[in-house]
Amino acid sequence: MKKRKQSTKKPSNEQDNAHHSLLVAITLTLIILALLGIAELTGLAGYEVAGVNTVIGSCQDLTTENSTYTLNQSITVSGTCFNINASNVTLDGAGFNITGDGSGVGVWNRGYANVTIKSFKSIASFDIGINLTSVVANEVYNNTVNGGGTNKHAITLTGPWTALSTTSSLRNNTIVSGSGAGETFGKGIFVDGANTSNITENSITATSQLSIGIDIDGGSVGAGALIVSRNSITLQSSLSNGVRLRDEEGTKIVENNVTMIQDSAVVSTTYGGVYLISSAHNNISQNRIMVAHNTTRGLVISSSGTDGNNSVELNTITTNLSNSDAIYITTGNSAHNKLRGNSVTTYGNGSSAYDLEGGINTSITNDILIASTSNDIVNSAHATLTNVTFNRTDTGSTVNITVRWYVSTTVKNSTNTAALQNINITTYNSSVAIVDSQLSDVNGAILQQSLTEFIKFNGTTTYATPHNFTAVASGYVSNSTVINLTATNSTTITLSIATNETPIVSVTSPSNNSYLSVTGVSIVGTAFDPNGASVKINDTGFGTNVGTYESWNFTNASLGEGRYS
């Protein structure tokens, strides 16, 4: 037998090259995927300039596009330090300081896009710490900026109506506005002429009077659509505002913590944790506002216009000192603002939960109001309160309010508890006026009703409850239920109705056409109601049959002698 000869033929160069290229491609792919994964996990997947890296140790103009400038020492300067004069630039403070002489700008970008300013340990003693004007896609993060001094600001984001600043982000910065007694009108972040930008997760402390943590001024440029979220703002002096919107529309103030710390000043003007002036269609939600200062409100709405429609919802507001209302709508034209799901508590004398002095057609829904030493609601031009928890006897004498509650109603078959469709449910108020009429759906339900308990106007209260709910349909016996909303508040009711069927009655004794010769007669027979209802004959009840026959005896002394059928 011949042995098979083992092949010694080597692979061709082409095969070697193909295998090598494939191995390299796979390896590079794995490396790239791993790097992308690391970037995603560490939060470095955002925009960073990939280009020329330049180390700098002095103030200068930054003019090279696609460059990263990294500081290697702290700098003290007179006037402006850095002018950014190119797009696609990163300025990295690398943990160093720049300190001015009270004039100029720390870092100034006039209109260049895709610029990042980050990681300065301190930018202090300038007119403006970081100034962004008419920029697009700028990012400022992880800096400490001090805007100390009268009319001096830490960070500004501005632009004229012809060149708004857009799609930029100010995040994770530590900001101080004001640095001592006598300094006023400082602003932590000032926005004037910007939209579609985010201001988030900054820590802002305002130390001087008349300061504003975040000031957003729409002015005449029609800016808006900003998101101010998850910032922590502490006001350490009087006459200050945490977040102020002026002439602004479409901005969201969400999940911020605003704390106003008590000082010795006594003020008599309107200031607040959040202050809206001449601003409409904004959303103020899920903020926590704590005020420990006299005559300073938690939230103020002023002159929002005939179509204000600001949504104030799910906020927690606490005020601790006197004349400090939780929410104040000032005199002037502020109509159709909506308060929903807020929880407010006041402790000081003269501190109401809501002072609605200038609020026209204000809608308040699902709020919880507690004013420990004052009225829950005062000075209402007109407000509708639906499902609101408050002391209904603890309102000011000049309020104009309508108090309403939710009622959910269903209708079922009394025999088998099945939901009934197309049953007409009509609701009557205490004046027997129809206030609602609906047909039940496939689940036996009608749309949830909002029904008036009472209207209070200039000290006079007019009640619209109890309410009567009546279910009617062909082939069914109608049924009614009466609810007093003063006792129940929001509630759920179920109406049970039975099919309208004639009871079955038969007489077994005496027999048909029997001659009765006595005035007292005993009648024996059976009675059955298909609905299980109580059977009555001549108003004498025989019990509930629930589907079974029942014998009954009936004596009627008024029967005369004769033949009966």
mmCIF file of C-alpha atoms in Angstrom, residues 23 25 101 112 120 174 224-225 228 234 256 264 283 300 335 353 384 409 413 468 471 481 508 521 531:
data_model
loop_
_atom_site.group_PDB
_atom_site.id
_atom_site.type_symbol
_atom_site.label_atom_id
_atom_site.label_comp_id
_atom_site.label_asym_id
_atom_site.label_seq_id
_atom_site.Cartn_x
_atom_site.Cartn_y
_atom_site.Cartn_z
ATOM 1 C CA LEU A 23 -6.491 40.798 10.973
ATOM 2 C CA ALA A 25 -8.906 45.640 10.108
ATOM 3 C CA ASP A 101 -8.124 94.777 38.047
ATOM 4 C CA TYR A 112 -17.231 82.510 16.914
ATOM 5 C CA PHE A 120 -10.512 77.584 35.226
ATOM 6 C CA THR A 174 -19.362 77.676 40.318
ATOM 7 C CA GLY A 224 -36.699 82.248 24.197
ATOM 8 C CA ALA A 225 -36.732 78.456 24.245
ATOM 9 C CA VAL A 228 -32.635 76.539 33.010
ATOM 10 C CA THR A 234 -28.277 80.903 47.071
ATOM 11 C CA ASN A 256 -33.701 74.284 40.381
ATOM 12 C CA SER A 264 -31.035 92.417 58.523
ATOM 13 C CA ASN A 283 -42.872 76.653 32.211
ATOM 14 C CA VAL A 300 -43.836 86.329 41.462
ATOM 15 C CA ALA A 335 -54.370 86.585 32.895
ATOM 16 C CA ALA A 353 -50.068 80.852 50.403
ATOM 17 C CA THR A 384 -60.830 78.645 39.777
ATOM 18 C CA THR A 409 -69.065 58.226 37.695
ATOM 19 C CA ASN A 413 -76.279 46.415 36.092
ATOM 20 C CA ASN A 468 -77.964 64.732 42.082
ATOM 21 C CA ALA A 471 -79.038 57.339 35.371
ATOM 22 C CA THR A 481 -77.571 59.311 43.959
ATOM 23 C CA THR A 508 -103.209 29.510 43.747
ATOM 24 C CA VAL A 521 -110.280 36.437 52.655
ATOM 25 C CA ASN A 531 -84.495 41.672 38.744
#
